[in-house]
Amino acid sequence: MWDGVSVRYDVAVIGAGPGGSAAATHLARGGARVVLVDRAARGRDKSCGDGLTPRAMHEFARLGYDPTPYHRTDGLRIVARERQREVRWPERAGFPGCGSVIRRVDLDAGLLDLAIAAGADLRERSEATVVRDDRGRAVGVDTPDGRIGADLVVVAAGAGSPVAASLGATRPRSGVQGLAIRAYAPSTRSTDRHLEASLAVRDAEGRAMPGYGWVFPLGDGSVNIGFGVLSTMRTEGRLNLRNLLGQYAASVRDAWGLGELERSWAWRLPMEVDRRCGPGWVAVGDAAGLVNPCNGEGIDYAMESGRIAAEVFLGEAGPDGTAAAYEAVLAARFDPFFRTARRFAHVIARPRLLDVLLGGAMVSDATMRLVAAVLGNILDDEHPRFAEFSVRAGGAVLGATERLWRRDGDAAAAELV
């Protein structure tokens, strides 16, 4: 028993972002008593690219969240080597052939409303810490309003949060990390139906820039524009993300009819963690390192992992078996692709090799469909096709040759300004 409990719930969820709200919604609908604790007040904006994949749309359908009031996307526009290719989102088993762009503040509010409507209790402006018993099992959380006992603690507080760190859910020293910055800007093309990704960016003098850029149209007269780098990328000196974003914006200003950039947000995205569950607790979303290294997207995986945590807890595993069963599902469903993608992040850190790869990819329809499946987070090993078999083959080759190309440790040192 844990003494001093002021109230008990079946599950305490820390973090009211997409992963936390999805977990709380599915749990409450399944009959669990759920409390959702968040350190911020409703309506706070967060750093995010706002582009949502067909995988996210699939999770919206399972939650009953309606994205139709927001801007729909039909596919990707890939820009590289002075070429552009447009490719539609592939329609795969269970995944619709469309995506969406929704401001993060609006998405968080809508998903939180679903959790509350399902019966979850909300405690906002409340910092939570996980409390463990003398055996190391998570048995609830401490908040400024008192102790909350719970059979399961779901950590959905984001990447690098103190809560996740206290449980060992931290990035390995050699783990891949993303660093990104985004801003909003007026645009004359805000109703464009494609997410645009620039995979080989050059500055005004034609010099290659480390990283990749994006423009995601919001349909309301504005776009989300951003720039990201991977920690594996070799650079000379420190990178200033704000300067990189400014250079990228200048390169696409005429094409997108951009106005002045509004206040920028920068953030780090660890793409793997040492632990994502333990006795009495599970981490979901970014806190579990569930981010696609190829695009930095993790909202869909956050909602999906929140649903998985709920299904496992409500199923035969029960409170005592939830962590092990949850880890088994994640390992089978996500790890093969993420492992390959993290290896690929080391390979594309070499600009010359990346240039060669893009040169072949941009002229191949089959490769463009593979790119759309990877960047749309819609690989499906339960119904494998060309994309899945290609990724498996690539993963096998990269795994067999890893000692030849892998260099551990962060290469890109960037200022998050």
Tab-separated table of C-alpha atoms in Angstrom:
chain	number	residue	atom	x	y	z
A	1	MET	CA	0.000	0.000	0.000
A	2	TRP	CA	1.067	3.562	-0.665
A	3	ASP	CA	0.250	5.820	2.296
A	4	GLY	CA	-1.077	9.346	1.965
A	5	VAL	CA	-3.301	8.839	-1.077
A	6	SER	CA	-5.965	11.529	-1.306
A	7	VAL	CA	-7.821	9.919	-4.202
A	8	ARG	CA	-7.493	6.803	-6.360
A	9	TYR	CA	-7.953	6.202	-10.077
A	10	ASP	CA	-7.328	3.203	-12.271
A	11	VAL	CA	-4.967	5.212	-14.473
A	12	ALA	CA	-3.151	8.531	-14.082
A	13	VAL	CA	-2.091	10.120	-17.385
A	14	ILE	CA	0.614	12.798	-17.270
A	15	GLY	CA	0.402	15.150	-20.247
A	16	ALA	CA	-2.667	16.309	-22.169
A	17	GLY	CA	-1.173	16.297	-25.661
A	18	PRO	CA	-2.353	13.960	-28.444
A	19	GLY	CA	-0.896	10.824	-26.848
A	20	GLY	CA	-2.205	11.536	-23.374
A	21	SER	CA	-5.653	12.594	-24.519
A	22	ALA	CA	-5.945	9.569	-26.822
A	23	ALA	CA	-4.968	7.208	-24.006
A	24	ALA	CA	-7.399	8.875	-21.596
A	25	THR	CA	-10.240	8.745	-24.124
A	26	HIS	CA	-9.838	5.048	-24.929
A	27	LEU	CA	-9.365	4.151	-21.265
A	28	ALA	CA	-12.411	6.082	-20.077
A	29	ARG	CA	-14.582	4.646	-22.840
A	30	GLY	CA	-13.451	1.206	-21.740
A	31	GLY	CA	-14.698	1.816	-18.221
A	32	ALA	CA	-11.485	2.847	-16.475
A	33	ARG	CA	-11.412	5.710	-14.004
A	34	VAL	CA	-8.889	8.148	-15.451
A	35	VAL	CA	-7.288	11.396	-14.321
A	36	LEU	CA	-5.414	13.533	-16.852
A	37	VAL	CA	-2.776	15.822	-15.313
A	38	ASP	CA	-1.080	18.604	-17.282
A	39	ARG	CA	1.301	21.294	-16.078
A	40	ALA	CA	-0.083	23.910	-18.472
A	41	ALA	CA	-3.470	25.522	-18.904
A	42	ARG	CA	-5.679	24.721	-21.866
A	43	GLY	CA	-4.973	26.767	-24.967
A	44	ARG	CA	-1.196	26.915	-24.731
A	45	ASP	CA	0.507	26.627	-28.110
A	46	LYS	CA	3.294	24.103	-28.629
A	47	SER	CA	6.098	23.660	-31.105
A	48	CYS	CA	4.907	21.422	-33.929
A	49	GLY	CA	4.898	21.103	-37.697
A	50	ASP	CA	1.070	20.723	-37.790
A	51	GLY	CA	1.197	18.325	-40.760
A	52	LEU	CA	-0.861	15.206	-40.100
A	53	THR	CA	-0.429	11.964	-42.004
A	54	PRO	CA	-2.933	9.347	-43.180
A	55	ARG	CA	-1.870	7.349	-40.122
A	56	ALA	CA	-3.071	10.222	-37.937
A	57	MET	CA	-6.346	10.337	-39.858
A	58	HIS	CA	-6.799	6.645	-39.098
A	59	GLU	CA	-6.398	7.336	-35.381
A	60	PHE	CA	-8.818	10.272	-35.613
A	61	ALA	CA	-11.453	7.885	-36.954
A	62	ARG	CA	-10.928	5.500	-34.045
A	63	LEU	CA	-11.241	8.373	-31.591
A	64	GLY	CA	-14.246	9.937	-33.292
A	65	TYR	CA	-12.371	13.189	-33.899
A	66	ASP	CA	-13.595	15.124	-36.943
A	67	PRO	CA	-10.798	16.849	-38.911
A	68	THR	CA	-13.038	18.068	-41.750
A	69	PRO	CA	-13.206	21.691	-40.497
A	70	TYR	CA	-9.456	21.896	-41.115
A	71	HIS	CA	-7.326	21.852	-44.245
A	72	ARG	CA	-7.143	18.542	-46.111
A	73	THR	CA	-4.039	17.381	-47.949
A	74	ASP	CA	-3.961	14.892	-50.809
A	75	GLY	CA	-0.256	14.129	-50.888
A	76	LEU	CA	3.343	15.292	-50.844
A	77	ARG	CA	5.424	17.587	-52.998
A	78	ILE	CA	9.074	16.560	-52.871
A	79	VAL	CA	11.614	19.211	-53.880
A	80	ALA	CA	15.222	18.187	-54.578
A	81	ARG	CA	17.945	18.757	-57.168
A	82	GLU	CA	15.956	21.542	-58.861
A	83	ARG	CA	13.101	19.144	-59.468
A	84	GLN	CA	9.624	18.788	-57.995
A	85	ARG	CA	7.541	15.652	-57.783
A	86	GLU	CA	3.969	15.481	-56.533
A	87	VAL	CA	2.741	12.151	-55.223
A	88	ARG	CA	-0.631	11.336	-53.734
A	89	TRP	CA	-0.980	9.688	-50.369
A	90	PRO	CA	-1.238	5.956	-51.108
A	91	GLU	CA	-4.478	4.327	-50.026
A	92	ARG	CA	-3.465	1.396	-47.874
A	93	ALA	CA	-5.398	-1.085	-45.758
A	94	GLY	CA	-6.894	0.912	-42.906
A	95	PHE	CA	-5.331	4.210	-43.960
A	96	PRO	CA	-7.258	6.843	-45.947
A	97	GLY	CA	-5.691	8.550	-48.943
A	98	CYS	CA	-5.669	11.965	-47.276
A	99	GLY	CA	-4.001	13.950	-44.522
A	100	SER	CA	-4.642	17.244	-42.789
A	101	VAL	CA	-2.947	20.353	-41.419
A	102	ILE	CA	-4.212	21.501	-38.022
A	103	ARG	CA	-2.632	24.042	-35.714
A	104	ARG	CA	-1.363	22.252	-32.637
A	105	VAL	CA	-3.315	24.453	-30.246
A	106	ASP	CA	-6.559	23.494	-32.014
A	107	LEU	CA	-5.686	19.797	-32.207
A	108	ASP	CA	-4.809	19.547	-28.526
A	109	ALA	CA	-8.031	21.297	-27.529
A	110	GLY	CA	-10.188	19.020	-29.682
A	111	LEU	CA	-8.603	15.796	-28.435
A	112	LEU	CA	-8.765	16.966	-24.819
A	113	ASP	CA	-12.482	17.668	-25.232
A	114	LEU	CA	-12.943	14.041	-26.326
A	115	ALA	CA	-11.161	12.757	-23.222
A	116	ILE	CA	-13.263	14.902	-20.909
A	117	ALA	CA	-16.468	13.912	-22.701
A	118	ALA	CA	-15.481	10.250	-22.263
A	119	GLY	CA	-15.293	10.759	-18.498
A	120	ALA	CA	-11.639	11.552	-17.770
A	121	ASP	CA	-11.015	14.061	-14.979
A	122	LEU	CA	-8.697	16.956	-15.887
A	123	ARG	CA	-6.232	18.632	-13.561
A	124	GLU	CA	-4.505	21.466	-15.384
A	125	ARG	CA	-1.770	23.830	-14.182
A	126	SER	CA	-0.585	20.885	-12.112
A	127	GLU	CA	2.989	19.582	-12.108
A	128	ALA	CA	3.071	15.826	-11.532
A	129	THR	CA	5.845	13.509	-10.417
A	130	VAL	CA	5.697	9.728	-10.441
A	131	VAL	CA	5.866	8.027	-7.048
A	132	ARG	CA	7.169	4.474	-6.726
A	133	ASP	CA	6.942	1.998	-3.897
A	134	ASP	CA	9.892	0.290	-2.224
A	135	ARG	CA	9.990	-2.287	-5.046
A	136	GLY	CA	10.325	0.415	-7.706
A	137	ARG	CA	6.807	0.060	-9.050
A	138	ALA	CA	4.948	3.229	-10.077
A	139	VAL	CA	1.919	3.489	-7.805
A	140	GLY	CA	0.611	6.952	-8.625
A	141	VAL	CA	1.603	10.594	-8.876
A	142	ASP	CA	2.247	13.521	-6.589
A	143	THR	CA	0.583	16.825	-7.510
A	144	PRO	CA	0.309	20.190	-5.729
A	145	ASP	CA	-3.254	19.203	-4.776
A	146	GLY	CA	-2.271	15.901	-3.216
A	147	ARG	CA	-1.322	12.348	-4.018
A	148	ILE	CA	-3.184	10.318	-6.593
A	149	GLY	CA	-3.021	6.542	-6.435
A	150	ALA	CA	-3.214	4.594	-9.707
A	151	ASP	CA	-2.760	1.056	-10.990
A	152	LEU	CA	-1.013	2.461	-14.077
A	153	VAL	CA	0.785	5.722	-14.859
A	154	VAL	CA	0.862	6.768	-18.521
A	155	VAL	CA	3.715	9.186	-19.235
A	156	ALA	CA	2.726	11.436	-22.133
A	157	ALA	CA	4.670	14.533	-21.123
A	158	GLY	CA	6.770	14.781	-24.280
A	159	ALA	CA	10.394	14.286	-25.221
A	160	GLY	CA	12.967	14.952	-22.544
A	161	SER	CA	10.421	15.782	-19.861
A	162	PRO	CA	11.541	15.556	-16.214
A	163	VAL	CA	8.880	12.908	-15.611
A	164	ALA	CA	10.213	10.699	-18.405
A	165	ALA	CA	13.803	11.286	-17.306
A	166	SER	CA	12.992	10.243	-13.735
A	167	LEU	CA	11.922	6.840	-15.064
A	168	GLY	CA	14.896	6.332	-17.361
A	169	ALA	CA	13.077	7.203	-20.595
A	170	THR	CA	16.019	9.225	-21.893
A	171	ARG	CA	17.886	9.308	-25.193
A	172	PRO	CA	20.863	6.958	-25.470
A	173	ARG	CA	24.183	8.738	-25.820
A	174	SER	CA	24.510	7.514	-29.406
A	175	GLY	CA	20.812	7.894	-30.200
A	176	VAL	CA	19.513	9.899	-33.137
A	177	GLN	CA	17.972	13.252	-32.316
A	178	GLY	CA	16.123	15.793	-34.417
A	179	LEU	CA	16.367	19.552	-33.979
A	180	ALA	CA	13.713	21.689	-35.617
A	181	ILE	CA	12.252	25.166	-35.791
A	182	ARG	CA	8.953	26.399	-37.204
A	183	ALA	CA	7.034	29.623	-37.693
A	184	TYR	CA	3.751	30.734	-39.219
A	185	ALA	CA	3.609	33.104	-42.172
A	186	PRO	CA	0.937	34.578	-44.465
A	187	SER	CA	0.892	32.900	-47.873
A	188	THR	CA	-0.982	33.329	-51.130
A	189	ARG	CA	-0.954	29.526	-51.533
A	190	SER	CA	-2.378	28.483	-48.186
A	191	THR	CA	-5.036	26.339	-49.889
A	192	ASP	CA	-2.470	24.145	-51.669
A	193	ARG	CA	-3.367	20.465	-51.196
A	194	HIS	CA	0.187	19.160	-50.779
A	195	LEU	CA	2.648	19.111	-47.908
A	196	GLU	CA	5.922	20.355	-49.367
A	197	ALA	CA	9.236	18.868	-48.235
A	198	SER	CA	12.564	20.203	-49.526
A	199	LEU	CA	15.113	17.439	-49.111
A	200	ALA	CA	18.172	19.172	-50.577
A	201	VAL	CA	18.068	22.849	-49.636
A	202	ARG	CA	20.446	25.468	-51.001
A	203	ASP	CA	21.028	29.031	-49.817
A	204	ALA	CA	21.018	32.196	-51.945
A	205	GLU	CA	24.591	31.473	-53.104
A	206	GLY	CA	23.677	27.947	-54.161
A	207	ARG	CA	25.523	26.267	-51.299
A	208	ALA	CA	24.047	23.121	-49.795
A	209	MET	CA	22.417	23.662	-46.414
A	210	PRO	CA	22.382	20.917	-43.773
A	211	GLY	CA	18.914	19.591	-43.102
A	212	TYR	CA	15.528	19.802	-44.766
A	213	GLY	CA	12.723	22.331	-44.996
A	214	TRP	CA	8.944	22.145	-45.108
A	215	VAL	CA	5.929	24.258	-45.959
A	216	PHE	CA	2.552	23.001	-44.743
A	217	PRO	CA	-0.501	24.989	-45.941
A	218	LEU	CA	-3.169	25.664	-43.311
A	219	GLY	CA	-5.957	26.735	-45.662
A	220	ASP	CA	-6.615	29.931	-43.672
A	221	GLY	CA	-4.281	32.341	-45.446
A	222	SER	CA	-1.169	31.074	-43.687
A	223	VAL	CA	1.370	28.245	-43.717
A	224	ASN	CA	3.546	26.442	-41.210
A	225	ILE	CA	7.137	26.768	-42.431
A	226	GLY	CA	10.030	25.033	-40.751
A	227	PHE	CA	13.524	23.635	-40.961
A	228	GLY	CA	15.030	20.570	-39.313
A	229	VAL	CA	18.396	18.889	-38.918
A	230	LEU	CA	19.443	15.493	-37.594
A	231	SER	CA	22.111	15.055	-34.953
A	232	THR	CA	23.942	12.714	-37.342
A	233	MET	CA	24.605	15.456	-39.905
A	234	ARG	CA	28.226	16.612	-40.220
A	235	THR	CA	28.545	20.405	-40.117
A	236	GLU	CA	31.243	23.028	-39.719
A	237	GLY	CA	30.708	24.945	-36.506
A	238	ARG	CA	27.456	25.480	-34.650
A	239	LEU	CA	24.153	25.829	-36.455
A	240	ASN	CA	21.730	28.633	-35.709
A	241	LEU	CA	18.281	27.243	-36.451
A	242	ARG	CA	16.688	30.667	-36.753
A	243	ASN	CA	19.222	31.650	-39.407
A	244	LEU	CA	18.640	28.387	-41.264
A	245	LEU	CA	14.889	28.965	-41.210
A	246	GLY	CA	15.381	32.505	-42.496
A	247	GLN	CA	17.534	31.287	-45.383
A	248	TYR	CA	15.056	28.563	-46.264
A	249	ALA	CA	12.124	30.997	-46.126
A	250	ALA	CA	13.980	33.333	-48.474
A	251	SER	CA	14.486	30.487	-50.953
A	252	VAL	CA	10.733	29.688	-51.140
A	253	ARG	CA	9.299	33.178	-50.539
A	254	ASP	CA	8.403	33.884	-54.153
A	255	ALA	CA	7.048	30.399	-54.860
A	256	TRP	CA	4.740	30.504	-51.830
A	257	GLY	CA	3.973	34.232	-51.768
A	258	LEU	CA	5.220	34.392	-48.185
A	259	GLY	CA	4.787	37.330	-45.870
A	260	GLU	CA	6.854	37.987	-42.772
A	261	LEU	CA	7.465	35.074	-40.433
A	262	GLU	CA	5.715	35.179	-37.080
A	263	ARG	CA	7.444	34.151	-33.844
A	264	SER	CA	9.442	30.957	-34.273
A	265	TRP	CA	9.530	27.905	-32.003
A	266	ALA	CA	12.448	25.478	-31.746
A	267	TRP	CA	12.561	22.043	-30.140
A	268	ARG	CA	14.484	18.801	-29.792
A	269	LEU	CA	13.100	15.409	-30.761
A	270	PRO	CA	14.870	12.336	-29.364
A	271	MET	CA	14.071	9.474	-31.741
A	272	GLU	CA	14.790	6.627	-29.341
A	273	VAL	CA	14.906	6.203	-25.579
A	274	ASP	CA	16.545	3.732	-23.230
A	275	ARG	CA	13.258	2.673	-21.588
A	276	ARG	CA	9.643	3.158	-22.604
A	277	CYS	CA	7.927	1.200	-19.845
A	278	GLY	CA	8.483	-0.341	-16.446
A	279	PRO	CA	6.573	-1.733	-13.466
A	280	GLY	CA	3.377	0.267	-13.180
A	281	TRP	CA	4.114	2.738	-15.990
A	282	VAL	CA	4.297	3.138	-19.771
A	283	ALA	CA	5.496	6.031	-21.917
A	284	VAL	CA	3.649	7.014	-25.090
A	285	GLY	CA	4.459	9.229	-28.055
A	286	ASP	CA	7.556	11.424	-27.945
A	287	ALA	CA	8.267	10.325	-24.361
A	288	ALA	CA	8.726	6.806	-25.760
A	289	GLY	CA	10.888	7.981	-28.673
A	290	LEU	CA	8.146	7.156	-31.186
A	291	VAL	CA	9.156	9.674	-33.841
A	292	ASN	CA	9.852	8.870	-37.490
A	293	PRO	CA	13.490	9.898	-38.125
A	294	CYS	CA	12.662	10.419	-41.798
A	295	ASN	CA	10.185	13.245	-41.181
A	296	GLY	CA	10.179	14.134	-37.482
A	297	GLU	CA	6.476	13.295	-37.247
A	298	GLY	CA	5.151	11.687	-34.111
A	299	ILE	CA	1.584	12.843	-33.458
A	300	ASP	CA	0.125	9.801	-35.196
A	301	TYR	CA	2.383	7.440	-33.256
A	302	ALA	CA	1.511	9.289	-30.035
A	303	MET	CA	-2.210	8.694	-30.539
A	304	GLU	CA	-1.626	5.101	-31.630
A	305	SER	CA	0.630	4.258	-28.698
A	306	GLY	CA	-1.886	5.861	-26.336
A	307	ARG	CA	-4.561	3.586	-27.794
A	308	ILE	CA	-2.287	0.551	-27.494
A	309	ALA	CA	-1.612	1.326	-23.830
A	310	ALA	CA	-5.355	1.544	-23.190
A	311	GLU	CA	-6.125	-1.683	-25.052
A	312	VAL	CA	-3.437	-3.602	-23.178
A	313	PHE	CA	-4.514	-2.290	-19.768
A	314	LEU	CA	-8.176	-3.014	-20.440
A	315	GLY	CA	-7.405	-6.447	-21.880
A	316	GLU	CA	-6.197	-9.680	-20.387
A	317	ALA	CA	-2.804	-8.302	-19.321
A	318	GLY	CA	-4.299	-6.302	-16.467
A	319	PRO	CA	-2.307	-3.792	-14.384
A	320	ASP	CA	0.541	-6.188	-13.533
A	321	GLY	CA	1.116	-7.319	-17.106
A	322	THR	CA	0.543	-4.033	-18.926
A	323	ALA	CA	4.178	-2.916	-19.223
A	324	ALA	CA	5.458	-6.201	-20.688
A	325	ALA	CA	2.517	-6.589	-23.062
A	326	TYR	CA	2.797	-2.956	-24.185
A	327	GLU	CA	6.517	-3.326	-24.900
A	328	ALA	CA	5.846	-6.470	-26.934
A	329	VAL	CA	3.310	-4.684	-29.139
A	330	LEU	CA	5.598	-1.686	-29.734
A	331	ALA	CA	8.550	-3.942	-30.522
A	332	ALA	CA	6.581	-5.878	-33.124
A	333	ARG	CA	4.715	-2.965	-34.692
A	334	PHE	CA	7.226	-0.114	-34.745
A	335	ASP	CA	10.780	-1.223	-34.019
A	336	PRO	CA	11.716	-2.820	-37.370
A	337	PHE	CA	10.956	0.375	-39.318
A	338	PHE	CA	12.324	2.770	-36.696
A	339	ARG	CA	15.559	0.783	-36.480
A	340	THR	CA	16.007	1.004	-40.261
A	341	ALA	CA	15.085	4.712	-40.300
A	342	ARG	CA	17.612	5.531	-37.579
A	343	ARG	CA	20.304	3.726	-39.545
A	344	PHE	CA	19.278	5.636	-42.648
A	345	ALA	CA	19.672	8.879	-40.668
A	346	HIS	CA	23.393	8.099	-40.388
A	347	VAL	CA	23.693	7.364	-44.104
A	348	ILE	CA	21.986	10.554	-45.329
A	349	ALA	CA	24.287	12.607	-43.095
A	350	ARG	CA	26.746	12.414	-46.010
A	351	PRO	CA	25.705	15.146	-48.484
A	352	ARG	CA	27.304	13.542	-51.536
A	353	LEU	CA	25.635	10.208	-50.921
A	354	LEU	CA	22.308	11.918	-50.263
A	355	ASP	CA	22.665	13.807	-53.538
A	356	VAL	CA	23.206	10.550	-55.427
A	357	LEU	CA	20.231	8.879	-53.745
A	358	LEU	CA	17.930	11.800	-54.491
A	359	GLY	CA	19.089	11.914	-58.093
A	360	GLY	CA	17.790	8.406	-58.664
A	361	ALA	CA	14.709	8.759	-56.505
A	362	MET	CA	13.339	11.864	-58.202
A	363	VAL	CA	13.005	10.137	-61.587
A	364	SER	CA	11.430	6.912	-60.336
A	365	ASP	CA	7.675	6.618	-59.833
A	366	ALA	CA	8.082	3.497	-57.702
A	367	THR	CA	10.591	5.225	-55.446
A	368	MET	CA	8.318	8.241	-55.082
A	369	ARG	CA	5.515	5.964	-53.920
A	370	LEU	CA	7.932	4.464	-51.402
A	371	VAL	CA	8.852	7.963	-50.210
A	372	ALA	CA	5.163	8.818	-49.782
A	373	ALA	CA	4.584	5.670	-47.723
A	374	VAL	CA	7.591	6.381	-45.501
A	375	LEU	CA	6.878	10.096	-45.012
A	376	GLY	CA	3.169	9.398	-44.582
A	377	ASN	CA	3.921	6.934	-41.756
A	378	ILE	CA	1.745	4.352	-43.465
A	379	LEU	CA	4.024	1.346	-43.742
A	380	ASP	CA	1.985	-1.671	-42.729
A	381	ASP	CA	3.823	-4.927	-42.044
A	382	GLU	CA	0.531	-6.766	-41.607
A	383	HIS	CA	-0.259	-6.123	-45.298
A	384	PRO	CA	3.215	-5.830	-46.905
A	385	ARG	CA	3.642	-4.428	-50.398
A	386	PHE	CA	6.542	-2.982	-52.385
A	387	ALA	CA	7.217	-0.275	-49.789
A	388	GLU	CA	7.382	-2.682	-46.865
A	389	PHE	CA	9.564	-5.194	-48.713
A	390	SER	CA	11.878	-2.372	-49.845
A	391	VAL	CA	12.299	-1.081	-46.301
A	392	ARG	CA	12.971	-4.606	-45.024
A	393	ALA	CA	15.626	-5.130	-47.683
A	394	GLY	CA	17.185	-1.745	-46.987
A	395	GLY	CA	17.210	-2.476	-43.282
A	396	ALA	CA	18.973	-5.784	-43.861
A	397	VAL	CA	21.675	-4.146	-45.992
A	398	LEU	CA	22.216	-1.292	-43.534
A	399	GLY	CA	22.352	-3.717	-40.635
A	400	ALA	CA	24.918	-5.923	-42.343
A	401	THR	CA	27.160	-2.971	-43.241
A	402	GLU	CA	26.634	-0.861	-40.109
A	403	ARG	CA	30.247	-0.988	-38.938
A	404	LEU	CA	31.323	0.610	-42.231
A	405	TRP	CA	29.214	3.761	-42.004
A	406	ARG	CA	28.072	4.350	-38.440
A	407	ARG	CA	29.681	7.147	-36.445
A	408	ASP	CA	28.200	7.566	-32.988
A	409	GLY	CA	27.745	10.821	-31.138
A	410	ASP	CA	26.057	14.044	-32.127
A	411	ALA	CA	27.588	15.752	-35.138
A	412	ALA	CA	25.247	18.712	-35.578
A	413	ALA	CA	25.460	21.203	-32.725
A	414	ALA	CA	22.532	23.570	-33.087
A	415	GLU	CA	21.330	26.556	-31.133
A	416	LEU	CA	17.646	26.223	-30.264
A	417	VAL	CA	16.762	29.884	-30.714
